[in-house]
């Protein structure tokens, strides 16, 4: 199978109508990211890049050879132009993206404080990304209905416009037979667990692939649905989710389907920056899914791309190409010629 062939094995709402031949679609807020070399109050140099969970996944998929469209919103400013330029340079289609002349592009500051601890400061209130509208999503579907729609729990937390855009994407995915992936990706700075649960529990039955960390799973479940991971996954499967993927950090990840449960340990690497590892895992998992691979192979690619991410600095900069995937199988210290 080639990288552009669609996933076909799902049993959820989208799969019942057959996957579409278009690109992967994701959308959300991508910000300009400034990475300091130490405490911000001491000044110093900062590296400039861009960051956003959805665009991280888009870049990860594009590097693996998939056709990807990002349909977020940026301001009509230099920061917004940097976001769009970066995504274009990574072969991500931004033709459906919105440029909002009435709001700035969001800003994200990374402040390293300890080798394994980085503080993150957001400046996104009133940003263009927080004003994303359903019209942007509709434009993306009109251009080429996607084979897979990737959503996160970050976008609906940004405000009523982005939440309505995500709701519209779920409706259009059902109409067009697109496979839907939801990464819960809970952000307590953006909304409370109670509000997140109200939204995500309503979404879960319309999702084919649900991805969450162990502590995020309850946000997609009604109260009392299950006291342990196994019971929670079974409830989600019964509600219509085809694959429940649980990220376990240093312990790897597992996936539960109607056929049972599969686990893969994390790949051992020297970790230098954990930021973006979850998004890299999602990109790897979805890449194998789009190739038509089974759950075990999807997990294997996911933990591999996640390992590449933690072994490099940046949100997305360490994402591998398809040709680089075998590198982690090489013996430590091997020089590849």
mmCIF file with all atom_site columns, C-alpha atoms in Angstrom, residues 152-157 159 162-164 166-167 170 182 191-207 219-221:
data_model
loop_
_atom_site.group_PDB
_atom_site.id
_atom_site.type_symbol
_atom_site.label_atom_id
_atom_site.label_alt_id
_atom_site.label_comp_id
_atom_site.label_asym_id
_atom_site.label_entity_id
_atom_site.label_seq_id
_atom_site.pdbx_PDB_ins_code
_atom_site.Cartn_x
_atom_site.Cartn_y
_atom_site.Cartn_z
_atom_site.occupancy
_atom_site.B_iso_or_equiv
_atom_site.pdbx_formal_charge
_atom_site.auth_seq_id
_atom_site.auth_comp_id
_atom_site.auth_asym_id
_atom_site.auth_atom_id
_atom_site.pdbx_PDB_model_num
ATOM 1  C CA . UNK A 1 152 ? -8.208  17.496 19.395 1.00 0.00 ? 152 UNK A CA 1
ATOM 2  C CA . UNK A 1 153 ? -9.764  18.582 22.654 1.00 0.00 ? 153 UNK A CA 1
ATOM 3  C CA . UNK A 1 154 ? -7.759  21.792 22.443 1.00 0.00 ? 154 UNK A CA 1
ATOM 4  C CA . UNK A 1 155 ? -9.720  23.408 19.617 1.00 0.00 ? 155 UNK A CA 1
ATOM 5  C CA . UNK A 1 156 ? -13.192 23.365 21.249 1.00 0.00 ? 156 UNK A CA 1
ATOM 6  C CA . UNK A 1 157 ? -11.628 24.812 24.415 1.00 0.00 ? 157 UNK A CA 1
ATOM 7  C CA . UNK A 1 159 ? -14.031 29.509 22.407 1.00 0.00 ? 159 UNK A CA 1
ATOM 8  C CA . UNK A 1 162 ? -13.669 26.921 17.336 1.00 0.00 ? 162 UNK A CA 1
ATOM 9  C CA . UNK A 1 163 ? -16.101 24.661 19.186 1.00 0.00 ? 163 UNK A CA 1
ATOM 10 C CA . UNK A 1 164 ? -18.734 25.255 16.509 1.00 0.00 ? 164 UNK A CA 1
ATOM 11 C CA . UNK A 1 166 ? -15.262 21.245 15.425 1.00 0.00 ? 166 UNK A CA 1
ATOM 12 C CA . UNK A 1 167 ? -18.941 20.336 15.684 1.00 0.00 ? 167 UNK A CA 1
ATOM 13 C CA . UNK A 1 170 ? -17.987 16.063 12.928 1.00 0.00 ? 170 UNK A CA 1
ATOM 14 C CA . UNK A 1 182 ? -10.061 12.486 18.346 1.00 0.00 ? 182 UNK A CA 1
ATOM 15 C CA . UNK A 1 191 ? -11.230 24.770 30.221 1.00 0.00 ? 191 UNK A CA 1
ATOM 16 C CA . UNK A 1 192 ? -12.284 22.778 33.251 1.00 0.00 ? 192 UNK A CA 1
ATOM 17 C CA . UNK A 1 193 ? -12.558 19.003 33.312 1.00 0.00 ? 193 UNK A CA 1
ATOM 18 C CA . UNK A 1 194 ? -16.328 19.332 33.812 1.00 0.00 ? 194 UNK A CA 1
ATOM 19 C CA . UNK A 1 195 ? -16.826 21.472 30.695 1.00 0.00 ? 195 UNK A CA 1
ATOM 20 C CA . UNK A 1 196 ? -14.442 19.324 28.660 1.00 0.00 ? 196 UNK A CA 1
ATOM 21 C CA . UNK A 1 197 ? -16.306 16.178 29.664 1.00 0.00 ? 197 UNK A CA 1
ATOM 22 C CA . UNK A 1 198 ? -19.635 17.680 28.642 1.00 0.00 ? 198 UNK A CA 1
ATOM 23 C CA . UNK A 1 199 ? -18.317 18.279 25.127 1.00 0.00 ? 199 UNK A CA 1
ATOM 24 C CA . UNK A 1 200 ? -16.150 15.201 24.649 1.00 0.00 ? 200 UNK A CA 1
ATOM 25 C CA . UNK A 1 201 ? -18.725 12.729 25.983 1.00 0.00 ? 201 UNK A CA 1
ATOM 26 C CA . UNK A 1 202 ? -21.135 13.947 23.309 1.00 0.00 ? 202 UNK A CA 1
ATOM 27 C CA . UNK A 1 203 ? -18.462 13.569 20.642 1.00 0.00 ? 203 UNK A CA 1
ATOM 28 C CA . UNK A 1 204 ? -17.211 10.083 21.541 1.00 0.00 ? 204 UNK A CA 1
ATOM 29 C CA . UNK A 1 205 ? -19.985 8.065  19.801 1.00 0.00 ? 205 UNK A CA 1
ATOM 30 C CA . UNK A 1 206 ? -19.145 9.872  16.533 1.00 0.00 ? 206 UNK A CA 1
ATOM 31 C CA . UNK A 1 207 ? -15.428 9.036  16.714 1.00 0.00 ? 207 UNK A CA 1
ATOM 32 C CA . UNK A 1 219 ? -13.372 12.854 30.038 1.00 0.00 ? 219 UNK A CA 1
ATOM 33 C CA . UNK A 1 220 ? -14.898 10.925 27.122 1.00 0.00 ? 220 UNK A CA 1
ATOM 34 C CA . UNK A 1 221 ? -17.078 8.756  29.361 1.00 0.00 ? 221 UNK A CA 1
#
